[in-house]
């Protein structure tokens, strides 16, 4: 079957999938629409699946087509890299690196690493997928990202986790909130205030809920948002307080927001590198990880946080 799949067939499928239109894809590929349709049909016959559904008004991916799209992109990238840039890739003059990273970690870790890496290998383009923990894990597993920077050790046998940083949860509140006057904040104090939480789909929420539940602590989750940045906005507006990873907090010189340590038990997340065990990293990805570990590898330790 594999020998029947041609590069141009894959290219045709990716263009139609990305543009959602046979007409636009045909124009971009300089093909007639019948010729483009034949290429898609040939690819589907070789794979023995239906990748696209089509009416006179629109085109959409089937479930199998959605799953195949990142694989097709990767096959095209591999082909182009192999044929067009062997020498440049071998010397790291050109190439692309894709990293799936938590937004907070992207802000904290990556700028200094990218700056140093770019100084050494200025021809390497870097694509950052700043996504949630679950989505970042999925991007690494399906091969869309070379590796990821994520939280906690994923419970997946095909993925390995290398810790980089322990990030404790803190209480985020306005600097004029009554709780800031207390020398020590207790869980009883927090049960009495309106709490701004993130969605239950969030890895941070899952971690926090598990610890609080095991200790029998119940907080007043009054507002729920999708993103940590939104919860900070509500805190800044005086609508409540939030329990957030310390990395999400602005600097100590912020005019309105501040943080306070949480009572025991200590709640923290570990952020680290994730990569597929069955996938050999490119030399470019290995160089980036070496640079990252050189800058951040000593951050995880018993006393950090």
PDB file of C-alpha atoms in Angstrom:
ATOM      1  CA  UNK A   1       0.000   0.000   0.000  1.00  0.00           C
ATOM      2  CA  UNK A   2       2.743   2.463   0.970  1.00  0.00           C
ATOM      3  CA  UNK A   3       4.385   2.434  -2.460  1.00  0.00           C
ATOM      4  CA  UNK A   4       1.094   3.622  -3.982  1.00  0.00           C
ATOM      5  CA  UNK A   5       0.989   6.835  -1.896  1.00  0.00           C
ATOM      6  CA  UNK A   6       2.578   9.751  -3.723  1.00  0.00           C
ATOM      7  CA  UNK A   7       3.885  13.004  -2.311  1.00  0.00           C
ATOM      8  CA  UNK A   8       1.524  15.044  -4.522  1.00  0.00           C
ATOM      9  CA  UNK A   9      -1.478  13.065  -3.249  1.00  0.00           C
ATOM     10  CA  UNK A  10      -0.563  13.920   0.334  1.00  0.00           C
ATOM     11  CA  UNK A  11       0.009  17.537  -0.617  1.00  0.00           C
ATOM     12  CA  UNK A  12      -3.417  17.673  -2.285  1.00  0.00           C
ATOM     13  CA  UNK A  13      -5.132  16.245   0.802  1.00  0.00           C
ATOM     14  CA  UNK A  14      -3.397  18.681   3.214  1.00  0.00           C
ATOM     15  CA  UNK A  15      -4.278  21.685   1.043  1.00  0.00           C
ATOM     16  CA  UNK A  16      -7.953  20.703   0.785  1.00  0.00           C
ATOM     17  CA  UNK A  17      -8.102  19.993   4.529  1.00  0.00           C
ATOM     18  CA  UNK A  18      -6.495  23.306   5.474  1.00  0.00           C
ATOM     19  CA  UNK A  19      -8.429  25.462   2.992  1.00  0.00           C
ATOM     20  CA  UNK A  20     -11.726  23.582   3.265  1.00  0.00           C
ATOM     21  CA  UNK A  21     -12.244  24.036  -0.457  1.00  0.00           C
ATOM     22  CA  UNK A  22     -11.391  21.966  -3.530  1.00  0.00           C
ATOM     23  CA  UNK A  23     -11.574  25.128  -5.653  1.00  0.00           C
ATOM     24  CA  UNK A  24      -9.021  27.075  -3.575  1.00  0.00           C
ATOM     25  CA  UNK A  25      -6.752  24.059  -3.162  1.00  0.00           C
ATOM     26  CA  UNK A  26      -6.779  23.424  -6.924  1.00  0.00           C
ATOM     27  CA  UNK A  27      -5.788  27.034  -7.578  1.00  0.00           C
ATOM     28  CA  UNK A  28      -2.947  26.902  -5.047  1.00  0.00           C
ATOM     29  CA  UNK A  29      -1.610  23.636  -6.487  1.00  0.00           C
ATOM     30  CA  UNK A  30      -2.088  24.782 -10.111  1.00  0.00           C
ATOM     31  CA  UNK A  31      -4.327  21.804 -10.846  1.00  0.00           C
ATOM     32  CA  UNK A  32      -7.761  21.463 -12.364  1.00  0.00           C
ATOM     33  CA  UNK A  33     -10.475  20.442  -9.897  1.00  0.00           C
ATOM     34  CA  UNK A  34     -10.981  17.056 -11.605  1.00  0.00           C
ATOM     35  CA  UNK A  35      -7.234  16.379 -11.344  1.00  0.00           C
ATOM     36  CA  UNK A  36      -7.281  17.351  -7.662  1.00  0.00           C
ATOM     37  CA  UNK A  37     -10.290  15.102  -7.038  1.00  0.00           C
ATOM     38  CA  UNK A  38      -8.484  12.192  -8.699  1.00  0.00           C
ATOM     39  CA  UNK A  39      -5.484  12.690  -6.406  1.00  0.00           C
ATOM     40  CA  UNK A  40      -7.703  12.636  -3.300  1.00  0.00           C
ATOM     41  CA  UNK A  41      -9.548   9.592  -4.617  1.00  0.00           C
ATOM     42  CA  UNK A  42      -6.262   7.795  -5.314  1.00  0.00           C
ATOM     43  CA  UNK A  43      -5.014   8.518  -1.784  1.00  0.00           C
ATOM     44  CA  UNK A  44      -8.264   7.286  -0.224  1.00  0.00           C
ATOM     45  CA  UNK A  45      -8.137   4.108  -2.327  1.00  0.00           C
ATOM     46  CA  UNK A  46      -4.526   3.464  -1.301  1.00  0.00           C
ATOM     47  CA  UNK A  47      -5.414   3.916   2.379  1.00  0.00           C
ATOM     48  CA  UNK A  48      -8.792   2.190   1.990  1.00  0.00           C
ATOM     49  CA  UNK A  49     -10.530   4.925   4.004  1.00  0.00           C
ATOM     50  CA  UNK A  50     -12.626   8.051   3.388  1.00  0.00           C
ATOM     51  CA  UNK A  51     -10.698  11.170   4.388  1.00  0.00           C
ATOM     52  CA  UNK A  52     -13.022  13.936   3.187  1.00  0.00           C
ATOM     53  CA  UNK A  53     -16.748  14.490   2.885  1.00  0.00           C
ATOM     54  CA  UNK A  54     -17.941  16.952   0.284  1.00  0.00           C
ATOM     55  CA  UNK A  55     -21.158  18.708  -0.768  1.00  0.00           C
ATOM     56  CA  UNK A  56     -21.643  21.439  -3.354  1.00  0.00           C
ATOM     57  CA  UNK A  57     -21.252  24.036  -0.606  1.00  0.00           C
ATOM     58  CA  UNK A  58     -18.534  22.776   1.712  1.00  0.00           C
ATOM     59  CA  UNK A  59     -15.848  20.197   2.382  1.00  0.00           C
ATOM     60  CA  UNK A  60     -14.961  18.690   5.757  1.00  0.00           C
ATOM     61  CA  UNK A  61     -12.712  16.039   7.256  1.00  0.00           C
ATOM     62  CA  UNK A  62     -14.018  12.682   8.419  1.00  0.00           C
ATOM     63  CA  UNK A  63     -12.894  11.445  11.841  1.00  0.00           C
ATOM     64  CA  UNK A  64     -10.205   9.365  10.137  1.00  0.00           C
ATOM     65  CA  UNK A  65      -9.221  12.360   8.008  1.00  0.00           C
ATOM     66  CA  UNK A  66      -8.800  14.490  11.133  1.00  0.00           C
ATOM     67  CA  UNK A  67      -6.528  11.838  12.638  1.00  0.00           C
ATOM     68  CA  UNK A  68      -4.538  11.462   9.418  1.00  0.00           C
ATOM     69  CA  UNK A  69      -3.965  15.202   8.816  1.00  0.00           C
ATOM     70  CA  UNK A  70      -1.029  15.694  11.275  1.00  0.00           C
ATOM     71  CA  UNK A  71       0.514  12.460   9.968  1.00  0.00           C
ATOM     72  CA  UNK A  72       0.239  13.696   6.378  1.00  0.00           C
ATOM     73  CA  UNK A  73       1.813  17.020   7.350  1.00  0.00           C
ATOM     74  CA  UNK A  74       4.654  15.161   9.050  1.00  0.00           C
ATOM     75  CA  UNK A  75       5.201  12.948   5.984  1.00  0.00           C
ATOM     76  CA  UNK A  76       5.394  16.034   3.762  1.00  0.00           C
ATOM     77  CA  UNK A  77       7.767  17.782   6.168  1.00  0.00           C
ATOM     78  CA  UNK A  78       9.971  14.692   6.353  1.00  0.00           C
ATOM     79  CA  UNK A  79      10.031  14.385   2.567  1.00  0.00           C
ATOM     80  CA  UNK A  80      10.881  18.049   2.004  1.00  0.00           C
ATOM     81  CA  UNK A  81      13.516  17.987   4.718  1.00  0.00           C
ATOM     82  CA  UNK A  82      15.090  14.861   3.274  1.00  0.00           C
ATOM     83  CA  UNK A  83      15.110  15.950  -0.347  1.00  0.00           C
ATOM     84  CA  UNK A  84      15.631  19.689  -0.153  1.00  0.00           C
ATOM     85  CA  UNK A  85      17.770  20.283   2.897  1.00  0.00           C
ATOM     86  CA  UNK A  86      19.994  17.346   3.785  1.00  0.00           C
ATOM     87  CA  UNK A  87      23.185  19.343   3.928  1.00  0.00           C
ATOM     88  CA  UNK A  88      21.659  22.358   5.695  1.00  0.00           C
ATOM     89  CA  UNK A  89      19.844  20.177   8.208  1.00  0.00           C
ATOM     90  CA  UNK A  90      22.970  18.176   8.905  1.00  0.00           C
ATOM     91  CA  UNK A  91      24.832  21.343   9.835  1.00  0.00           C
ATOM     92  CA  UNK A  92      21.769  22.904  11.574  1.00  0.00           C
ATOM     93  CA  UNK A  93      21.763  25.805   9.140  1.00  0.00           C
ATOM     94  CA  UNK A  94      18.041  25.399   8.530  1.00  0.00           C
ATOM     95  CA  UNK A  95      15.120  23.482   9.967  1.00  0.00           C
ATOM     96  CA  UNK A  96      11.966  23.765  12.065  1.00  0.00           C
ATOM     97  CA  UNK A  97      11.410  22.803  15.677  1.00  0.00           C
ATOM     98  CA  UNK A  98       7.901  22.422  17.139  1.00  0.00           C
ATOM     99  CA  UNK A  99       7.365  22.618  20.909  1.00  0.00           C
ATOM    100  CA  UNK A 100       4.042  21.995  22.692  1.00  0.00           C
ATOM    101  CA  UNK A 101       4.203  24.111  25.816  1.00  0.00           C
ATOM    102  CA  UNK A 102       1.979  25.251  28.674  1.00  0.00           C
ATOM    103  CA  UNK A 103       1.334  29.003  28.179  1.00  0.00           C
ATOM    104  CA  UNK A 104       2.735  29.880  31.621  1.00  0.00           C
ATOM    105  CA  UNK A 105       5.825  27.746  31.033  1.00  0.00           C
ATOM    106  CA  UNK A 106       6.269  29.225  27.552  1.00  0.00           C
ATOM    107  CA  UNK A 107       6.425  32.677  29.092  1.00  0.00           C
ATOM    108  CA  UNK A 108       8.773  31.586  31.892  1.00  0.00           C
ATOM    109  CA  UNK A 109      11.148  29.095  30.258  1.00  0.00           C
ATOM    110  CA  UNK A 110      11.371  29.732  26.567  1.00  0.00           C
ATOM    111  CA  UNK A 111      12.467  33.352  25.906  1.00  0.00           C
ATOM    112  CA  UNK A 112      15.944  32.956  27.433  1.00  0.00           C
ATOM    113  CA  UNK A 113      16.420  29.505  25.874  1.00  0.00           C
ATOM    114  CA  UNK A 114      15.287  30.657  22.420  1.00  0.00           C
ATOM    115  CA  UNK A 115      17.579  33.680  22.606  1.00  0.00           C
ATOM    116  CA  UNK A 116      20.628  31.530  23.370  1.00  0.00           C
ATOM    117  CA  UNK A 117      19.640  28.859  20.846  1.00  0.00           C
ATOM    118  CA  UNK A 118      19.031  31.431  18.115  1.00  0.00           C
ATOM    119  CA  UNK A 119      22.440  32.976  18.683  1.00  0.00           C
ATOM    120  CA  UNK A 120      24.071  29.590  18.035  1.00  0.00           C
ATOM    121  CA  UNK A 121      21.739  28.345  15.250  1.00  0.00           C
ATOM    122  CA  UNK A 122      20.023  31.371  13.679  1.00  0.00           C
ATOM    123  CA  UNK A 123      18.589  29.388  10.746  1.00  0.00           C
ATOM    124  CA  UNK A 124      16.365  27.142  12.865  1.00  0.00           C
ATOM    125  CA  UNK A 125      12.734  28.262  12.972  1.00  0.00           C
ATOM    126  CA  UNK A 126      10.822  27.565  16.192  1.00  0.00           C
ATOM    127  CA  UNK A 127       7.085  26.915  16.337  1.00  0.00           C
ATOM    128  CA  UNK A 128       5.507  27.141  19.798  1.00  0.00           C
ATOM    129  CA  UNK A 129       2.129  25.504  20.419  1.00  0.00           C
ATOM    130  CA  UNK A 130       1.033  27.221  23.649  1.00  0.00           C
ATOM    131  CA  UNK A 131      -1.745  24.856  24.674  1.00  0.00           C
ATOM    132  CA  UNK A 132      -3.251  23.180  27.740  1.00  0.00           C
ATOM    133  CA  UNK A 133      -1.575  20.234  29.477  1.00  0.00           C
ATOM    134  CA  UNK A 134      -3.910  17.659  27.930  1.00  0.00           C
ATOM    135  CA  UNK A 135      -3.642  19.125  24.438  1.00  0.00           C
ATOM    136  CA  UNK A 136       0.125  19.481  24.722  1.00  0.00           C
ATOM    137  CA  UNK A 137       0.430  15.816  25.657  1.00  0.00           C
ATOM    138  CA  UNK A 138      -1.737  14.875  22.684  1.00  0.00           C
ATOM    139  CA  UNK A 139       0.391  16.960  20.291  1.00  0.00           C
ATOM    140  CA  UNK A 140       3.529  15.130  21.434  1.00  0.00           C
ATOM    141  CA  UNK A 141       1.936  11.681  21.275  1.00  0.00           C
ATOM    142  CA  UNK A 142       0.581  12.208  17.740  1.00  0.00           C
ATOM    143  CA  UNK A 143       3.908  13.601  16.541  1.00  0.00           C
ATOM    144  CA  UNK A 144       2.769  17.132  15.785  1.00  0.00           C
ATOM    145  CA  UNK A 145       5.316  18.450  18.303  1.00  0.00           C
ATOM    146  CA  UNK A 146       8.934  17.309  18.626  1.00  0.00           C
ATOM    147  CA  UNK A 147       8.619  17.448  22.423  1.00  0.00           C
ATOM    148  CA  UNK A 148       6.673  19.318  25.062  1.00  0.00           C
ATOM    149  CA  UNK A 149       7.012  21.293  28.264  1.00  0.00           C
ATOM    150  CA  UNK A 150       4.187  20.117  30.463  1.00  0.00           C
ATOM    151  CA  UNK A 151       3.119  19.550  34.043  1.00  0.00           C
ATOM    152  CA  UNK A 152       3.428  16.398  36.161  1.00  0.00           C
ATOM    153  CA  UNK A 153       4.503  13.025  34.848  1.00  0.00           C
ATOM    154  CA  UNK A 154       1.960  11.811  32.301  1.00  0.00           C
ATOM    155  CA  UNK A 155       0.636   8.343  33.058  1.00  0.00           C
ATOM    156  CA  UNK A 156       1.266   7.092  29.543  1.00  0.00           C
ATOM    157  CA  UNK A 157       3.778   4.327  28.799  1.00  0.00           C
ATOM    158  CA  UNK A 158       4.761   5.852  25.454  1.00  0.00           C
ATOM    159  CA  UNK A 159       5.807   9.174  27.008  1.00  0.00           C
ATOM    160  CA  UNK A 160       8.748  10.008  29.265  1.00  0.00           C
ATOM    161  CA  UNK A 161       8.919  12.957  31.654  1.00  0.00           C
ATOM    162  CA  UNK A 162      12.045  14.856  32.758  1.00  0.00           C
ATOM    163  CA  UNK A 163      11.382  17.301  35.645  1.00  0.00           C
ATOM    164  CA  UNK A 164      12.583  20.881  35.291  1.00  0.00           C
ATOM    165  CA  UNK A 165      10.879  23.017  37.920  1.00  0.00           C
ATOM    166  CA  UNK A 166       8.658  22.721  40.972  1.00  0.00           C
ATOM    167  CA  UNK A 167       5.951  25.350  40.848  1.00  0.00           C
ATOM    168  CA  UNK A 168       3.994  25.827  44.114  1.00  0.00           C
ATOM    169  CA  UNK A 169       0.394  27.005  44.139  1.00  0.00           C
ATOM    170  CA  UNK A 170      -0.207  30.354  45.852  1.00  0.00           C
ATOM    171  CA  UNK A 171      -3.180  32.507  46.770  1.00  0.00           C
ATOM    172  CA  UNK A 172      -3.687  35.333  44.262  1.00  0.00           C
ATOM    173  CA  UNK A 173      -5.517  38.396  45.577  1.00  0.00           C
ATOM    174  CA  UNK A 174      -5.677  42.162  45.340  1.00  0.00           C
ATOM    175  CA  UNK A 175      -3.104  43.985  47.423  1.00  0.00           C
ATOM    176  CA  UNK A 176      -5.953  45.782  49.274  1.00  0.00           C
ATOM    177  CA  UNK A 177      -7.840  42.554  50.107  1.00  0.00           C
ATOM    178  CA  UNK A 178      -8.471  42.082  53.872  1.00  0.00           C
ATOM    179  CA  UNK A 179      -6.577  38.765  53.843  1.00  0.00           C
ATOM    180  CA  UNK A 180      -3.318  40.557  52.995  1.00  0.00           C
ATOM    181  CA  UNK A 181      -3.294  41.979  56.542  1.00  0.00           C
ATOM    182  CA  UNK A 182      -3.168  38.490  58.073  1.00  0.00           C
ATOM    183  CA  UNK A 183       0.239  37.138  58.988  1.00  0.00           C
ATOM    184  CA  UNK A 184      -0.895  33.559  58.309  1.00  0.00           C
ATOM    185  CA  UNK A 185      -3.818  32.541  56.101  1.00  0.00           C
ATOM    186  CA  UNK A 186      -5.788  29.415  57.035  1.00  0.00           C
ATOM    187  CA  UNK A 187      -8.110  27.198  54.992  1.00  0.00           C
ATOM    188  CA  UNK A 188     -10.962  28.465  57.187  1.00  0.00           C
ATOM    189  CA  UNK A 189     -10.169  31.980  55.944  1.00  0.00           C
ATOM    190  CA  UNK A 190     -10.380  30.780  52.350  1.00  0.00           C
ATOM    191  CA  UNK A 191     -13.656  28.912  52.867  1.00  0.00           C
ATOM    192  CA  UNK A 192     -15.262  32.280  53.662  1.00  0.00           C
ATOM    193  CA  UNK A 193     -14.324  34.092  50.428  1.00  0.00           C
ATOM    194  CA  UNK A 194     -15.467  33.806  46.819  1.00  0.00           C
ATOM    195  CA  UNK A 195     -13.023  31.621  44.908  1.00  0.00           C
ATOM    196  CA  UNK A 196     -12.303  31.977  41.187  1.00  0.00           C
ATOM    197  CA  UNK A 197     -11.514  28.562  39.700  1.00  0.00           C
ATOM    198  CA  UNK A 198     -10.508  27.243  36.299  1.00  0.00           C
ATOM    199  CA  UNK A 199     -12.434  24.625  34.344  1.00  0.00           C
ATOM    200  CA  UNK A 200     -12.468  21.005  35.538  1.00  0.00           C
ATOM    201  CA  UNK A 201     -10.813  20.120  32.213  1.00  0.00           C
ATOM    202  CA  UNK A 202      -7.658  21.887  33.408  1.00  0.00           C
ATOM    203  CA  UNK A 203      -4.741  19.821  34.670  1.00  0.00           C
ATOM    204  CA  UNK A 204      -4.122  22.477  37.335  1.00  0.00           C
ATOM    205  CA  UNK A 205      -7.719  22.150  38.563  1.00  0.00           C
ATOM    206  CA  UNK A 206      -7.448  18.351  38.712  1.00  0.00           C
ATOM    207  CA  UNK A 207      -4.251  18.539  40.756  1.00  0.00           C
ATOM    208  CA  UNK A 208      -5.713  21.106  43.155  1.00  0.00           C
ATOM    209  CA  UNK A 209      -9.034  19.282  43.600  1.00  0.00           C
ATOM    210  CA  UNK A 210      -7.310  15.973  44.341  1.00  0.00           C
ATOM    211  CA  UNK A 211      -5.212  17.456  47.144  1.00  0.00           C
ATOM    212  CA  UNK A 212      -8.067  19.462  48.703  1.00  0.00           C
ATOM    213  CA  UNK A 213     -10.457  16.518  48.511  1.00  0.00           C
ATOM    214  CA  UNK A 214      -7.977  14.193  50.230  1.00  0.00           C
ATOM    215  CA  UNK A 215      -7.710  16.716  53.082  1.00  0.00           C
ATOM    216  CA  UNK A 216     -11.495  17.279  53.341  1.00  0.00           C
ATOM    217  CA  UNK A 217     -11.146  20.952  52.365  1.00  0.00           C
ATOM    218  CA  UNK A 218     -14.139  22.533  50.583  1.00  0.00           C
ATOM    219  CA  UNK A 219     -13.800  26.001  49.072  1.00  0.00           C
ATOM    220  CA  UNK A 220     -16.467  28.345  47.730  1.00  0.00           C
ATOM    221  CA  UNK A 221     -15.907  28.038  43.970  1.00  0.00           C
ATOM    222  CA  UNK A 222     -18.075  30.980  42.918  1.00  0.00           C
ATOM    223  CA  UNK A 223     -16.698  31.813  39.444  1.00  0.00           C
ATOM    224  CA  UNK A 224     -15.306  29.386  36.865  1.00  0.00           C
ATOM    225  CA  UNK A 225     -13.169  30.388  33.870  1.00  0.00           C
ATOM    226  CA  UNK A 226     -11.279  28.562  31.133  1.00  0.00           C
ATOM    227  CA  UNK A 227      -7.888  30.251  31.380  1.00  0.00           C
ATOM    228  CA  UNK A 228      -5.598  31.217  34.244  1.00  0.00           C
ATOM    229  CA  UNK A 229      -5.127  34.685  32.737  1.00  0.00           C
ATOM    230  CA  UNK A 230      -8.898  35.276  32.974  1.00  0.00           C
ATOM    231  CA  UNK A 231      -8.944  34.303  36.641  1.00  0.00           C
ATOM    232  CA  UNK A 232      -6.203  36.866  37.308  1.00  0.00           C
ATOM    233  CA  UNK A 233      -8.310  39.498  35.564  1.00  0.00           C
ATOM    234  CA  UNK A 234     -11.268  38.737  37.845  1.00  0.00           C
ATOM    235  CA  UNK A 235      -9.018  38.835  40.904  1.00  0.00           C
ATOM    236  CA  UNK A 236      -7.663  42.200  39.807  1.00  0.00           C
ATOM    237  CA  UNK A 237     -11.248  43.473  39.463  1.00  0.00           C
ATOM    238  CA  UNK A 238     -11.918  42.553  43.086  1.00  0.00           C
ATOM    239  CA  UNK A 239     -14.431  39.796  42.382  1.00  0.00           C
ATOM    240  CA  UNK A 240     -12.677  37.178  44.481  1.00  0.00           C
ATOM    241  CA  UNK A 241      -9.403  35.337  45.079  1.00  0.00           C
ATOM    242  CA  UNK A 242      -7.791  32.434  43.207  1.00  0.00           C
ATOM    243  CA  UNK A 243      -5.389  29.595  43.903  1.00  0.00           C
ATOM    244  CA  UNK A 244      -2.897  29.529  41.034  1.00  0.00           C
ATOM    245  CA  UNK A 245       0.583  28.218  40.172  1.00  0.00           C
ATOM    246  CA  UNK A 246       3.193  30.798  41.149  1.00  0.00           C
ATOM    247  CA  UNK A 247       4.470  31.025  37.563  1.00  0.00           C
ATOM    248  CA  UNK A 248       1.178  32.636  36.513  1.00  0.00           C
ATOM    249  CA  UNK A 249       1.616  35.579  38.879  1.00  0.00           C
ATOM    250  CA  UNK A 250       2.980  38.942  37.715  1.00  0.00           C
ATOM    251  CA  UNK A 251       6.090  40.393  39.347  1.00  0.00           C
ATOM    252  CA  UNK A 252       6.221  41.649  42.923  1.00  0.00           C
ATOM    253  CA  UNK A 253       6.084  45.245  41.658  1.00  0.00           C
ATOM    254  CA  UNK A 254       2.550  44.841  40.229  1.00  0.00           C
ATOM    255  CA  UNK A 255       0.270  47.731  41.249  1.00  0.00           C
ATOM    256  CA  UNK A 256      -2.794  45.659  42.118  1.00  0.00           C
ATOM    257  CA  UNK A 257      -2.089  41.930  42.391  1.00  0.00           C
ATOM    258  CA  UNK A 258      -0.086  40.069  45.015  1.00  0.00           C
ATOM    259  CA  UNK A 259       0.263  36.506  46.282  1.00  0.00           C
ATOM    260  CA  UNK A 260       0.412  34.806  49.656  1.00  0.00           C
ATOM    261  CA  UNK A 261       1.607  31.290  50.593  1.00  0.00           C
ATOM    262  CA  UNK A 262      -1.104  28.690  51.072  1.00  0.00           C
ATOM    263  CA  UNK A 263      -1.559  26.777  54.335  1.00  0.00           C
ATOM    264  CA  UNK A 264      -0.343  23.193  54.562  1.00  0.00           C
ATOM    265  CA  UNK A 265      -0.560  20.784  52.813  1.00  0.00           C
ATOM    266  CA  UNK A 266       1.889  22.099  50.259  1.00  0.00           C
ATOM    267  CA  UNK A 267       0.404  21.988  46.774  1.00  0.00           C
ATOM    268  CA  UNK A 268       2.725  22.158  43.786  1.00  0.00           C
ATOM    269  CA  UNK A 269       3.021  21.021  40.216  1.00  0.00           C
ATOM    270  CA  UNK A 270       6.189  19.773  38.578  1.00  0.00           C
ATOM    271  CA  UNK A 271       6.907  21.114  35.122  1.00  0.00           C
ATOM    272  CA  UNK A 272       9.194  19.199  32.814  1.00  0.00           C
ATOM    273  CA  UNK A 273      10.009  17.874  29.374  1.00  0.00           C
ATOM    274  CA  UNK A 274       7.794  15.260  27.754  1.00  0.00           C
ATOM    275  CA  UNK A 275       8.789  13.210  24.721  1.00  0.00           C
ATOM    276  CA  UNK A 276       7.756  10.014  23.008  1.00  0.00           C
ATOM    277  CA  UNK A 277       9.751   6.940  23.930  1.00  0.00           C
ATOM    278  CA  UNK A 278       9.336   5.360  20.491  1.00  0.00           C
ATOM    279  CA  UNK A 279      10.449   8.442  18.583  1.00  0.00           C
ATOM    280  CA  UNK A 280      14.082   9.374  18.033  1.00  0.00           C
ATOM    281  CA  UNK A 281      14.515  13.117  18.506  1.00  0.00           C
ATOM    282  CA  UNK A 282      16.052  15.083  15.674  1.00  0.00           C
ATOM    283  CA  UNK A 283      19.521  16.452  16.345  1.00  0.00           C
ATOM    284  CA  UNK A 284      17.980  19.949  16.277  1.00  0.00           C
ATOM    285  CA  UNK A 285      15.520  19.026  19.052  1.00  0.00           C
ATOM    286  CA  UNK A 286      18.358  17.467  21.053  1.00  0.00           C
ATOM    287  CA  UNK A 287      20.389  20.669  20.746  1.00  0.00           C
ATOM    288  CA  UNK A 288      17.436  22.751  21.966  1.00  0.00           C
ATOM    289  CA  UNK A 289      16.854  20.446  24.936  1.00  0.00           C
ATOM    290  CA  UNK A 290      20.565  20.601  25.804  1.00  0.00           C
ATOM    291  CA  UNK A 291      20.328  24.406  25.771  1.00  0.00           C
ATOM    292  CA  UNK A 292      17.190  24.343  27.929  1.00  0.00           C
ATOM    293  CA  UNK A 293      18.695  21.953  30.482  1.00  0.00           C
ATOM    294  CA  UNK A 294      21.863  24.039  30.644  1.00  0.00           C
ATOM    295  CA  UNK A 295      19.750  27.035  31.692  1.00  0.00           C
ATOM    296  CA  UNK A 296      17.045  25.380  33.785  1.00  0.00           C
ATOM    297  CA  UNK A 297      18.174  21.847  34.639  1.00  0.00           C
ATOM    298  CA  UNK A 298      19.249  22.730  38.185  1.00  0.00           C
ATOM    299  CA  UNK A 299      15.942  24.349  39.138  1.00  0.00           C
ATOM    300  CA  UNK A 300      14.319  21.166  40.496  1.00  0.00           C
ATOM    301  CA  UNK A 301      15.554  20.332  43.955  1.00  0.00           C
ATOM    302  CA  UNK A 302      14.308  19.593  47.468  1.00  0.00           C
ATOM    303  CA  UNK A 303      14.527  23.236  48.510  1.00  0.00           C
ATOM    304  CA  UNK A 304      13.086  24.895  45.425  1.00  0.00           C
ATOM    305  CA  UNK A 305       9.924  26.942  45.736  1.00  0.00           C
TER     306      UNK A 305
END
